[in-house]
PDB file of C-alpha atoms in Angstrom:
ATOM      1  CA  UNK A 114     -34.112  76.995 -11.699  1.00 47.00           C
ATOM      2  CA  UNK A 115     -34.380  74.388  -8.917  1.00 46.00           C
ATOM      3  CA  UNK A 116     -30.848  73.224  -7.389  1.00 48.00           C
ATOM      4  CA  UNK A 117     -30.356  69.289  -8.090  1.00 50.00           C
ATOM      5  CA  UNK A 118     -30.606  67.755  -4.599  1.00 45.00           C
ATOM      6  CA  UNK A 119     -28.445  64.767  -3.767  1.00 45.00           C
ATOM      7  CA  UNK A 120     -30.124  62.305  -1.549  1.00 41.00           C
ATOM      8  CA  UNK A 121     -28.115  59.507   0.412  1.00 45.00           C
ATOM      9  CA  UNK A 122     -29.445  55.972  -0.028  1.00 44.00           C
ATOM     10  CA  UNK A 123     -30.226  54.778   3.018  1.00 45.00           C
ATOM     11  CA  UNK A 124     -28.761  51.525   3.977  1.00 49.00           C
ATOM     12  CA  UNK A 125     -30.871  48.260   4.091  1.00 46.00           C
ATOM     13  CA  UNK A 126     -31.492  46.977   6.974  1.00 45.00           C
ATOM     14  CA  UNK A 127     -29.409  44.341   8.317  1.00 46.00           C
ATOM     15  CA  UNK A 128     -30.890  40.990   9.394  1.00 42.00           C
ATOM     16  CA  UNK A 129     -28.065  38.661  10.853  1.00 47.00           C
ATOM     17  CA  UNK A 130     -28.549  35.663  13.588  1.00 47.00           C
ATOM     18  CA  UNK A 131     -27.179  36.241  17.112  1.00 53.00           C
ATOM     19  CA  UNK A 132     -23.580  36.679  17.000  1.00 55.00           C
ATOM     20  CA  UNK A 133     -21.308  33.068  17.019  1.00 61.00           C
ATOM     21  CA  UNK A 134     -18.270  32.107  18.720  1.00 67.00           C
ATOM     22  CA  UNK A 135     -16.815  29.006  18.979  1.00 69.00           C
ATOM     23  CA  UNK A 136     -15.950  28.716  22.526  1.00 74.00           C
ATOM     24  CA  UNK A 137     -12.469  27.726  23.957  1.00 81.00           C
ATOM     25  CA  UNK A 138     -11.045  24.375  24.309  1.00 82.00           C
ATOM     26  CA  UNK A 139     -11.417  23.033  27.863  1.00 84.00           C
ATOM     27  CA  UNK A 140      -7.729  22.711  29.039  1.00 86.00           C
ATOM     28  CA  UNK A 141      -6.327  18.740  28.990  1.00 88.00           C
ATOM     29  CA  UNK A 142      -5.505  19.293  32.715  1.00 87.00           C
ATOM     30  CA  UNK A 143      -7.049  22.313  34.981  1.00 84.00           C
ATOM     31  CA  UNK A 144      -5.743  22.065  38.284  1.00 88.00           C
ATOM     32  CA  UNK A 145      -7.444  25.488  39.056  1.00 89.00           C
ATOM     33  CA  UNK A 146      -9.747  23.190  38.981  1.00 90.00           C
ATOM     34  CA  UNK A 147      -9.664  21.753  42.363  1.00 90.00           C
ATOM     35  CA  UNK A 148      -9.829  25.009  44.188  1.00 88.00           C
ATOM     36  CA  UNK A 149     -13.593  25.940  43.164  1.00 92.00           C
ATOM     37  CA  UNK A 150     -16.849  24.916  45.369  1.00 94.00           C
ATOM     38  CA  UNK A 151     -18.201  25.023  41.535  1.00 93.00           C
ATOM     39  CA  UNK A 152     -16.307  22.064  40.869  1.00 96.00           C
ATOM     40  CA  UNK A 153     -16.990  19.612  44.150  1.00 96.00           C
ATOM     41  CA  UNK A 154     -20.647  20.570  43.457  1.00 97.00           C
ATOM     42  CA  UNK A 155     -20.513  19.500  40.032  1.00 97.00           C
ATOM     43  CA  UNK A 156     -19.086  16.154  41.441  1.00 97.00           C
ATOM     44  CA  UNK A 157     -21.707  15.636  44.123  1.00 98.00           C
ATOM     45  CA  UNK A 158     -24.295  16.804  41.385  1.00 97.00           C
ATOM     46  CA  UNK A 159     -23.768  14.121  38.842  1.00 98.00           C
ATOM     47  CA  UNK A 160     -23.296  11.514  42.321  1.00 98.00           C
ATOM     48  CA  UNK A 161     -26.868  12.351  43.345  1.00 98.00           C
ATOM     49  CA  UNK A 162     -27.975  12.086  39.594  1.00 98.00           C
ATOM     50  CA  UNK A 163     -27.192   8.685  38.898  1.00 98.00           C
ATOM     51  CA  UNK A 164     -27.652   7.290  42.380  1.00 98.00           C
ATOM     52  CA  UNK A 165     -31.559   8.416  41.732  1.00 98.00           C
ATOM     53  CA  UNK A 166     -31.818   7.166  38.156  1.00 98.00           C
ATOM     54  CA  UNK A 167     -30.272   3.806  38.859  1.00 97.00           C
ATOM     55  CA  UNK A 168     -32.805   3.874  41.526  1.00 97.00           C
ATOM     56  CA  UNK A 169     -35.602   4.624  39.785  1.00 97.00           C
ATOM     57  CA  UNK A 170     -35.037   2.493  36.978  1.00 97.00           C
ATOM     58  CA  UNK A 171     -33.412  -0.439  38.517  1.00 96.00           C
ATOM     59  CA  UNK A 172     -36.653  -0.540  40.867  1.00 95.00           C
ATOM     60  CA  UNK A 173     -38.771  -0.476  37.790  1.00 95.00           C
ATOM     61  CA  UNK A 174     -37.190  -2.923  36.097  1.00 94.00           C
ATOM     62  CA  UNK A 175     -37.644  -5.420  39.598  1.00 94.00           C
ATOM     63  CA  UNK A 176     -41.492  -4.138  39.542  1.00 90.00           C
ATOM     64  CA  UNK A 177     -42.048  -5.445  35.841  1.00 91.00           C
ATOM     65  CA  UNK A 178     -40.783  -8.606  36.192  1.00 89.00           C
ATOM     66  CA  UNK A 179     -42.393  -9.396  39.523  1.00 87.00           C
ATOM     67  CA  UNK A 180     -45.713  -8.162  38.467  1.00 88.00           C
ATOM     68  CA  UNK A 181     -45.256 -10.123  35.017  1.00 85.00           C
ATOM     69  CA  UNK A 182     -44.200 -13.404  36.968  1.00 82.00           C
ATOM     70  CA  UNK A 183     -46.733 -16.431  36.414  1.00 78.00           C
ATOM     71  CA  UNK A 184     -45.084 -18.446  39.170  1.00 80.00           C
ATOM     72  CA  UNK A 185     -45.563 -16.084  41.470  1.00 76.00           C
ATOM     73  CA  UNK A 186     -49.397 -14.739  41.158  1.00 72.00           C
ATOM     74  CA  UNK A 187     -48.606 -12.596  38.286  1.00 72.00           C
ATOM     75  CA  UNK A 188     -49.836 -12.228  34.967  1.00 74.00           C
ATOM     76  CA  UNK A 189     -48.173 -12.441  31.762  1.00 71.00           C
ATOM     77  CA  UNK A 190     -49.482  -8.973  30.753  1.00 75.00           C
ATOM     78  CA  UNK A 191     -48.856  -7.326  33.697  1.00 74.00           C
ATOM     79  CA  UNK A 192     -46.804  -4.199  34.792  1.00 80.00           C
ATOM     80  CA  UNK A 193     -45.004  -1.900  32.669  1.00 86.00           C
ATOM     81  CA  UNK A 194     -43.911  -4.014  29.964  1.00 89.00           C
ATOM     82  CA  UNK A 195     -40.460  -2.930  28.107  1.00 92.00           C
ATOM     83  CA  UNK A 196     -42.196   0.346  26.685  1.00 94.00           C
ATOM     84  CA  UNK A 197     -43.036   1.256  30.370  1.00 95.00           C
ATOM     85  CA  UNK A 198     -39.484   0.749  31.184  1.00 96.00           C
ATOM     86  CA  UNK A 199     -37.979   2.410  27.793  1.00 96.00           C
ATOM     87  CA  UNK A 200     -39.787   5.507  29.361  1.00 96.00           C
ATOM     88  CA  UNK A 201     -38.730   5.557  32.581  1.00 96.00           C
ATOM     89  CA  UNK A 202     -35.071   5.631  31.443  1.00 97.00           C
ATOM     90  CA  UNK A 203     -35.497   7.761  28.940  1.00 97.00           C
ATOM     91  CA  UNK A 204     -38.217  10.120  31.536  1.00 97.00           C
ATOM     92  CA  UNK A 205     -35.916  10.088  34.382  1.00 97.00           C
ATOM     93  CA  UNK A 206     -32.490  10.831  31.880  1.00 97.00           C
ATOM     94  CA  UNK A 207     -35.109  13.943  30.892  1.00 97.00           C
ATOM     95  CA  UNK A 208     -35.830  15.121  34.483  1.00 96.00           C
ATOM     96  CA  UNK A 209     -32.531  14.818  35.713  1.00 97.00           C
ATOM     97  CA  UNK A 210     -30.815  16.359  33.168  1.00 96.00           C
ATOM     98  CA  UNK A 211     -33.254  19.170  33.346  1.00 95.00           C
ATOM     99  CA  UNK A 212     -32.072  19.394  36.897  1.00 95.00           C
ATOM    100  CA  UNK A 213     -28.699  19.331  36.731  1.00 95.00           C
ATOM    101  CA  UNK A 214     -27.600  20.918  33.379  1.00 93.00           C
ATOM    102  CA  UNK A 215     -26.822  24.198  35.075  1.00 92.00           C
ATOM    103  CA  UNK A 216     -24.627  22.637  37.501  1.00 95.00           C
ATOM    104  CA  UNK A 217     -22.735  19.482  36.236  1.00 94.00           C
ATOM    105  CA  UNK A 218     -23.525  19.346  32.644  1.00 93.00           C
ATOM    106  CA  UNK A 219     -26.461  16.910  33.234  1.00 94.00           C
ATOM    107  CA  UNK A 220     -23.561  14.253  32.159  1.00 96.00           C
ATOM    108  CA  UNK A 221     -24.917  11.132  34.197  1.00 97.00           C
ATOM    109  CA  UNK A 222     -23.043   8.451  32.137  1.00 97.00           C
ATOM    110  CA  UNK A 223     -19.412   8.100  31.993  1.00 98.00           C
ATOM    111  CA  UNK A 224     -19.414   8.033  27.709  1.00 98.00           C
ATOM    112  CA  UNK A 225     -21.312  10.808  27.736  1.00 98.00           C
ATOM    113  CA  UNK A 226     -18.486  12.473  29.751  1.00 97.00           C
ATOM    114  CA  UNK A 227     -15.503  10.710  27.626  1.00 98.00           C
ATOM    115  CA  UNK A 228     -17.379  11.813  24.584  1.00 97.00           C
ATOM    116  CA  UNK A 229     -17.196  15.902  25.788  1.00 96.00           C
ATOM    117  CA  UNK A 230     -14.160  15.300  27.232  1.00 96.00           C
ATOM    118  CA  UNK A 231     -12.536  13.951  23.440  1.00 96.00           C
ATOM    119  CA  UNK A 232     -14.683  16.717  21.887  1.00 93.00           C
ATOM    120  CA  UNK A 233     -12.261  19.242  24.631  1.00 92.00           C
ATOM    121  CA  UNK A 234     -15.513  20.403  26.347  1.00 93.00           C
ATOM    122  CA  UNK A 235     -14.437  19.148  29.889  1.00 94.00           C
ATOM    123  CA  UNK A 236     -10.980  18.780  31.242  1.00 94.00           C
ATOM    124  CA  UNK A 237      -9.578  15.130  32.466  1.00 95.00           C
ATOM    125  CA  UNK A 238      -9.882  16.132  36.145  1.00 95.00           C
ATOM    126  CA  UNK A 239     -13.510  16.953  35.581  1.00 96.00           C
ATOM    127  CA  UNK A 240     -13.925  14.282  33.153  1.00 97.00           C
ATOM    128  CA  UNK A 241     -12.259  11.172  35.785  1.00 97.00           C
ATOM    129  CA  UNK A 242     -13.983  12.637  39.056  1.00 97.00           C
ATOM    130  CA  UNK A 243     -17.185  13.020  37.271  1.00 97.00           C
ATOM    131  CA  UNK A 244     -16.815   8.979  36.248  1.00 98.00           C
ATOM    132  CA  UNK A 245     -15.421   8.182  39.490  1.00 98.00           C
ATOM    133  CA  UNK A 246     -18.716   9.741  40.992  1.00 98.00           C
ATOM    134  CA  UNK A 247     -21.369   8.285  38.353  1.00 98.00           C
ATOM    135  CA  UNK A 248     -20.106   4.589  39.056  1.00 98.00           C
ATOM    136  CA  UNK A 249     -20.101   5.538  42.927  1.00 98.00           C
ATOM    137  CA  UNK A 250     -24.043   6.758  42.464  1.00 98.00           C
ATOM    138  CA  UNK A 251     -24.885   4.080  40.647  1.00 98.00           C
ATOM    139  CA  UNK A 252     -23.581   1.630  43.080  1.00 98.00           C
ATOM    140  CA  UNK A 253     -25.870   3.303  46.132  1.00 98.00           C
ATOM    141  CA  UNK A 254     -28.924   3.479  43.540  1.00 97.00           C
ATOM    142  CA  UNK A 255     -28.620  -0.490  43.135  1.00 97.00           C
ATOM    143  CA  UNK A 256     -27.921  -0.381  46.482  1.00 96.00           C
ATOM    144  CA  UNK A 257     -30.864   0.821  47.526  1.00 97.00           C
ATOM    145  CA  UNK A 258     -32.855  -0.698  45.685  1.00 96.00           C
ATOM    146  CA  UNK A 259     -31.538  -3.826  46.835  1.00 95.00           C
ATOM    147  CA  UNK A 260     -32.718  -2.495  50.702  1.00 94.00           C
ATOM    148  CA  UNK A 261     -36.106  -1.961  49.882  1.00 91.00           C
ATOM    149  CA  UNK A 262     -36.476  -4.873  47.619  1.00 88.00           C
ATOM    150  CA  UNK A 263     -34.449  -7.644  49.276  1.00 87.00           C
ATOM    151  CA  UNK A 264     -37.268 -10.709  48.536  1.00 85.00           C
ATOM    152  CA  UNK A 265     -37.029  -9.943  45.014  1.00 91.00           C
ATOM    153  CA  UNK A 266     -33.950  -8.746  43.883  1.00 92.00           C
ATOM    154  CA  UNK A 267     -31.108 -11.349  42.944  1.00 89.00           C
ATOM    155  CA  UNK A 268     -34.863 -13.512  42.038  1.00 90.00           C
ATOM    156  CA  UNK A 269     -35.683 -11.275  39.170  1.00 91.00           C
ATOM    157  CA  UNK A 270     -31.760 -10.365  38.181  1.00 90.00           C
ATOM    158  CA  UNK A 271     -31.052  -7.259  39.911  1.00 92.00           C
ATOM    159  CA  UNK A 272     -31.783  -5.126  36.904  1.00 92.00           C
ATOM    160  CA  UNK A 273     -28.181  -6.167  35.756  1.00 94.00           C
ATOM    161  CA  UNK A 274     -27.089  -5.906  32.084  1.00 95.00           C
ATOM    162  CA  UNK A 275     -26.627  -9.373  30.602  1.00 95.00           C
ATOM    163  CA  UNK A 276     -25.888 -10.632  26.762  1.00 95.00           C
ATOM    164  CA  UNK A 277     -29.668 -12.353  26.099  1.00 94.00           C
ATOM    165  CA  UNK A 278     -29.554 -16.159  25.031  1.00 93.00           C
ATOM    166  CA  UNK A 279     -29.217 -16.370  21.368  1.00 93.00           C
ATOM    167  CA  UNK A 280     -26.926 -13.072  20.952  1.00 94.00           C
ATOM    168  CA  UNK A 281     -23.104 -13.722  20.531  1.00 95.00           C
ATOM    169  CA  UNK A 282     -21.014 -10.637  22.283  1.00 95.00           C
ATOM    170  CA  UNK A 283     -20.237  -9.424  18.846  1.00 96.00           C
ATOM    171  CA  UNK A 284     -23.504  -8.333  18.468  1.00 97.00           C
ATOM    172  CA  UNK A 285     -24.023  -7.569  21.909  1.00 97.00           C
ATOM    173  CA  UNK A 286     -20.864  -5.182  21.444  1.00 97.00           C
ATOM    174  CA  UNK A 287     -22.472  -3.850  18.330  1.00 97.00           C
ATOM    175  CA  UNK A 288     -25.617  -3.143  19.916  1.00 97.00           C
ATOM    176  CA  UNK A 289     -23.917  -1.360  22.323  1.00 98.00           C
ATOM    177  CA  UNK A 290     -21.347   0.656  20.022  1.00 98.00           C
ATOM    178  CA  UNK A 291     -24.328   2.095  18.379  1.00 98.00           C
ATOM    179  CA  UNK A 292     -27.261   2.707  20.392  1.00 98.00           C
ATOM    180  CA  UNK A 293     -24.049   5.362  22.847  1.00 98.00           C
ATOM    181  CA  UNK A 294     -23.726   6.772  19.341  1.00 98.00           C
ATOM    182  CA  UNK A 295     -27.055   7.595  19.139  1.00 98.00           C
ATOM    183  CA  UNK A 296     -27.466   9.340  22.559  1.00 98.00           C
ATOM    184  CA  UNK A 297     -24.204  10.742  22.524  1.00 97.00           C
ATOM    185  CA  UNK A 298     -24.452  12.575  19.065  1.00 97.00           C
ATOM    186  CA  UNK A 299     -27.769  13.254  20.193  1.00 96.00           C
ATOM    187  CA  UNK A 300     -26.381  15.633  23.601  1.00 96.00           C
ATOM    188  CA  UNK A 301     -23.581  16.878  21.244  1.00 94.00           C
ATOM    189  CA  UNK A 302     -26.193  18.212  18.875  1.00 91.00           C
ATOM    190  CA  UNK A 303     -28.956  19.422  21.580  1.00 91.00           C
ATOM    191  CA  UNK A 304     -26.003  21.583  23.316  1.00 88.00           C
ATOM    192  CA  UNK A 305     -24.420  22.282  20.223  1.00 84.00           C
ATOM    193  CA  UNK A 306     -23.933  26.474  20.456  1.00 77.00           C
ATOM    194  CA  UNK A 307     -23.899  27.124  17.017  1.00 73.00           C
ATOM    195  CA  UNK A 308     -27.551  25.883  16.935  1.00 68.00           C
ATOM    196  CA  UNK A 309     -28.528  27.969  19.188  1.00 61.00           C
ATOM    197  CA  UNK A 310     -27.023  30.841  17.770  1.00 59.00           C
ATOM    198  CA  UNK A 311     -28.271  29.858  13.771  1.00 60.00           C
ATOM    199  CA  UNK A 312     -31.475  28.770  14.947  1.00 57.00           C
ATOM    200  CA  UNK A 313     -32.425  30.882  17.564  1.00 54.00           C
ATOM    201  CA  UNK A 314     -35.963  31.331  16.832  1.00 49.00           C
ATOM    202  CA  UNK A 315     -36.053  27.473  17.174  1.00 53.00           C
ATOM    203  CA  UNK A 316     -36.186  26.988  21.223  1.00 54.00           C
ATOM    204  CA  UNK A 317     -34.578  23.913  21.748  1.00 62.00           C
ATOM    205  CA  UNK A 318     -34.701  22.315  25.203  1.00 83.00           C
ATOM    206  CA  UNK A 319     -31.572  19.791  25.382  1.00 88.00           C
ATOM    207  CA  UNK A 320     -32.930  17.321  27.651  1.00 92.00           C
ATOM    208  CA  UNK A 321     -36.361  16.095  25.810  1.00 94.00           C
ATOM    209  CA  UNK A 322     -34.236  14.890  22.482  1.00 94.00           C
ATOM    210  CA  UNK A 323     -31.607  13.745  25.212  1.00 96.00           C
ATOM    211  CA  UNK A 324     -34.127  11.573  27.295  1.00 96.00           C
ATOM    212  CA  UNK A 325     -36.252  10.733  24.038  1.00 96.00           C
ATOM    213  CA  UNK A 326     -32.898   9.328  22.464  1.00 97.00           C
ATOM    214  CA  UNK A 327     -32.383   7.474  25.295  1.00 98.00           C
ATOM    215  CA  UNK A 328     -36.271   5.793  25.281  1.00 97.00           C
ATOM    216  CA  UNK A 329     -35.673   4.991  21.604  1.00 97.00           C
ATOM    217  CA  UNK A 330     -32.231   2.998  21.894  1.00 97.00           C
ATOM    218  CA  UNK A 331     -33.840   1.109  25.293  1.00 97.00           C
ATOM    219  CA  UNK A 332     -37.082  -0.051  22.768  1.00 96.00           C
ATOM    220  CA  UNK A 333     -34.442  -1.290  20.539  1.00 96.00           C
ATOM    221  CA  UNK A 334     -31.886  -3.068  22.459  1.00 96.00           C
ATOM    222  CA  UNK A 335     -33.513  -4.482  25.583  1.00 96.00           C
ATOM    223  CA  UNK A 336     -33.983  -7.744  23.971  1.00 95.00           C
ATOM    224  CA  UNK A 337     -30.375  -7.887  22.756  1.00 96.00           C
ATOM    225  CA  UNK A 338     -28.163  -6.440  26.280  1.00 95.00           C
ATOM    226  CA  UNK A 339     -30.938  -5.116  28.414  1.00 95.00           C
ATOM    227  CA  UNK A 340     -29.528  -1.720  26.967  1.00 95.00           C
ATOM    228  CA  UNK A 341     -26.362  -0.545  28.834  1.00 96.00           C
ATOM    229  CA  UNK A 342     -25.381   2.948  27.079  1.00 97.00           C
ATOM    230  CA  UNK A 343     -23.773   3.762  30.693  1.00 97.00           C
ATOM    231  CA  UNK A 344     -21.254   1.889  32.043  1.00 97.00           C
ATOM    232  CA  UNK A 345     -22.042   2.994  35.364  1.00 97.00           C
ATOM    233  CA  UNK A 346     -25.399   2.085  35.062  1.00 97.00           C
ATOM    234  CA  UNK A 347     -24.000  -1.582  33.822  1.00 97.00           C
ATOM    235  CA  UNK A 348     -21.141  -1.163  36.383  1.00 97.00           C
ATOM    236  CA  UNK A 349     -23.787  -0.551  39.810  1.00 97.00           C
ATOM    237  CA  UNK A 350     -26.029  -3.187  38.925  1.00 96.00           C
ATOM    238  CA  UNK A 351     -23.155  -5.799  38.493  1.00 96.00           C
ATOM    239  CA  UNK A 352     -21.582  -4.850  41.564  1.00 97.00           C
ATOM    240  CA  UNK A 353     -25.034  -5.132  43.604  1.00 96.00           C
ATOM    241  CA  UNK A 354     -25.939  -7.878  42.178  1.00 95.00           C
ATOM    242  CA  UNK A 355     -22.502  -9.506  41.397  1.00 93.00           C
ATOM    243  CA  UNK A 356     -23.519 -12.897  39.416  1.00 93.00           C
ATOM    244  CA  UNK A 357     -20.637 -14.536  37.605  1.00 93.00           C
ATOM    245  CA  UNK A 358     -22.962 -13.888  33.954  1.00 92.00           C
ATOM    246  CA  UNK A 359     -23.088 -10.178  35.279  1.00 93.00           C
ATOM    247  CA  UNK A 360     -19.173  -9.750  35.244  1.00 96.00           C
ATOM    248  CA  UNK A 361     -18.152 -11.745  32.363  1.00 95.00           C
ATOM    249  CA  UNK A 362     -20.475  -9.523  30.285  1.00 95.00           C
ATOM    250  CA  UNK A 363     -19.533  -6.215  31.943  1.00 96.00           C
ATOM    251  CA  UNK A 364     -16.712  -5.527  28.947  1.00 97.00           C
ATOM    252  CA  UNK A 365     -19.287  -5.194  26.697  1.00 97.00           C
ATOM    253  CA  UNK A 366     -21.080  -2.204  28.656  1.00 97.00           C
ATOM    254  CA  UNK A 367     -17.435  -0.049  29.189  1.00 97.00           C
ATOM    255  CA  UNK A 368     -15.867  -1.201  25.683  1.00 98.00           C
ATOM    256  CA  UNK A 369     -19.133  -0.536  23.604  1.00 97.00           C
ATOM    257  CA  UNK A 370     -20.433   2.396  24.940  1.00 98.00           C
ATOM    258  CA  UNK A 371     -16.705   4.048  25.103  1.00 98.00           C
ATOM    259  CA  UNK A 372     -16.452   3.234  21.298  1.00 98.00           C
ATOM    260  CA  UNK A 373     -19.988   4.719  20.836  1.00 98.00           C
ATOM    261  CA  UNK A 374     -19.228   7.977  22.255  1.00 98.00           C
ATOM    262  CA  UNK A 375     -15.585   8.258  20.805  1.00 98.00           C
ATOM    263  CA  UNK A 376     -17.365   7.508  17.407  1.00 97.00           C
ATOM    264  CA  UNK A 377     -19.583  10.467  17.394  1.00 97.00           C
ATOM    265  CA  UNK A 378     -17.577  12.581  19.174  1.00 96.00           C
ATOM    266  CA  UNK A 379     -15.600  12.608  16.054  1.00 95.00           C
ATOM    267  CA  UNK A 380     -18.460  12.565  13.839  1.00 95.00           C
ATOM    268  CA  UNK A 381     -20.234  15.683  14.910  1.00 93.00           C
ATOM    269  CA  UNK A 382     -16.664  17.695  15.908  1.00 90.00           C
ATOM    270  CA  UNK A 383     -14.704  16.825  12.669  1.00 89.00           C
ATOM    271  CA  UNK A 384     -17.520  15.736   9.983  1.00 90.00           C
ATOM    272  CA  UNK A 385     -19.986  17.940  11.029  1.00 87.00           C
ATOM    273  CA  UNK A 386     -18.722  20.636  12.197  1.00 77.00           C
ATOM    274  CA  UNK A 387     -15.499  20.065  10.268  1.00 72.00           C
ATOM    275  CA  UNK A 388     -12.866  21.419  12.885  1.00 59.00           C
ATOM    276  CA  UNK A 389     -10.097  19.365  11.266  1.00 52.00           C
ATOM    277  CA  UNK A 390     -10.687  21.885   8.148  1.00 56.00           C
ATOM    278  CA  UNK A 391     -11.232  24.976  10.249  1.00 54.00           C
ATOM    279  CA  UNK A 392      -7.789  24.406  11.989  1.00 49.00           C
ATOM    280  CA  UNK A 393      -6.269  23.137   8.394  1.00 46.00           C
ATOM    281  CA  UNK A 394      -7.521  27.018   7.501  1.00 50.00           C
ATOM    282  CA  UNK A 395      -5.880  28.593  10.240  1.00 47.00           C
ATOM    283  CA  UNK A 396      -2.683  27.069   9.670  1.00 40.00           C
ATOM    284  CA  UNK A 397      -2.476  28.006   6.153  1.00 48.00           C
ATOM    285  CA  UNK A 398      -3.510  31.596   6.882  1.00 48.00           C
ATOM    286  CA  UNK A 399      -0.885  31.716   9.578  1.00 49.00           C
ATOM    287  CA  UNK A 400       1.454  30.249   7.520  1.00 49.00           C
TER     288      UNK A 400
END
């Protein structure tokens, strides 16, 4: 007779995606803050960002309409045209976000960093010095540009952002309200951890769908505001430049964008990734 022989099943393998974990809350207020080089160079990071963007772009605006200028030797289908300058915001918002991510955030626009900061991903300090120092950038960019570019600049409008003729501020505000919702839903969903942990065989590099986002909403809203999306971008330029059309607009390029990013700051923390229910959960649990 043969003994019956028991034989374990062996398990089945497991196949799970990298392990998740929502990460903590930024505190409202971290003095602690204040006492780390990590911090100041965060600052002077996002500084140095926008001062070379609104540089960049500001310039290329100036270049456009110079080189496009019948009056003045130019021809009508000359320079960059709007595409050429959709890309160089939306290429320079790439590069420098590329460089800076590790260090600052890669915020470079003060809704961006309202919309993280309502989402609890930076603290107020961070959140106000970070503004504080995008505005203060963007101011030298213009600045700058304004140096090299003296003949030309208040000729061709300092690359400030105006309400175009025919546009009431209504839809100017619009415009504004949703092409920030666009880009900012766009960085909350490019950083978003989760994704990288659900989809990690999916490399995602944040700053192309950033930048592209940012190319798409300029093709689309140039002819309407001359695309804020940045109140310090909007801010510099009016300061630089300081027309009386320049400032009365300005509202529309803080009010907008700050309704923008508030918008899908709520959209992607409480629709999408349904935190209200998740903490409606925990209470119950707790309870």
């Amino acid at each position: 007779m043969t003994k019956d022989v028991e034989y374990a099943a062996e398990p089945a393998p497991e196949f799970s995606a990298k392990d998740y974990h929502d990460p903590p809350p930024a505190p409202l207020v971290d003095f602690e803050e204040l006492t780390k080089w990590s911090f100041y160079r965060a600052v002077i990071a996002e500084f140095i960002a926008t001062l070379l963007f609104l540089y960049v772009t500001v310039l290329t605006v100036i270049g456009y309409k110079h080189q496009s200028d019948t009056t003045d030797g130019g021809d009508d289908c000359g320079g960059v045209g709007i595409l050429g300058i959709a890309w160089a915001f939306g290429g320079m918002i790439f590069i420098l976000v590329y460089c800076t991510a590790g260090i600052s955030g890669g915020h470079i626009n003060p809704a961006v960093t309202f919309g993280l900061f309502l989402a609890r991903k930076v603290s107020l300090i961070r959140a106000v010095m970070y503004m504080v120092a995008q505005s203060l950038g963007a101011i030298c960019g213009v600045g700058l540009v304004k140096a090299f570019q003296k003949s030309y600049y208040n000729k061709y409008g300092g690359g400030a952002n105006e309400l175009a003729d025919g546009y009431n501020k209504g839809v100017g505000l619009g415009a504004e309200i949703i092409g920030t919702f666009v880009l900012v839903y766009t960085v909350f969903s490019a950083t978003d951890p989760k994704r990288s942990a659900r989809d990690s065989h999916v490399p995602v590099l944040a700053p192309l769908p950033i930048g592209f986002a940012v190319f798409m909403v300029h093709l689309a809203t140039i002819p309407i505001t001359g695309t804020g999306i940045n109140p310090a971008r909007s801010f510099g330029a009016a300061v630089i430049y300081n027309q009386e059309k320049a400032w009365d607009d300005q509202w529309i390029f803080w009010v907008g964008p700050f309704i923008g990013a508030a918008i899908a700051a709520f959209y992607h923390q409480f629709i999408l990734r349904a935190a209200a229910i998740k903490a409606l959960g925990s209470f119950r649990s707790n309870a």
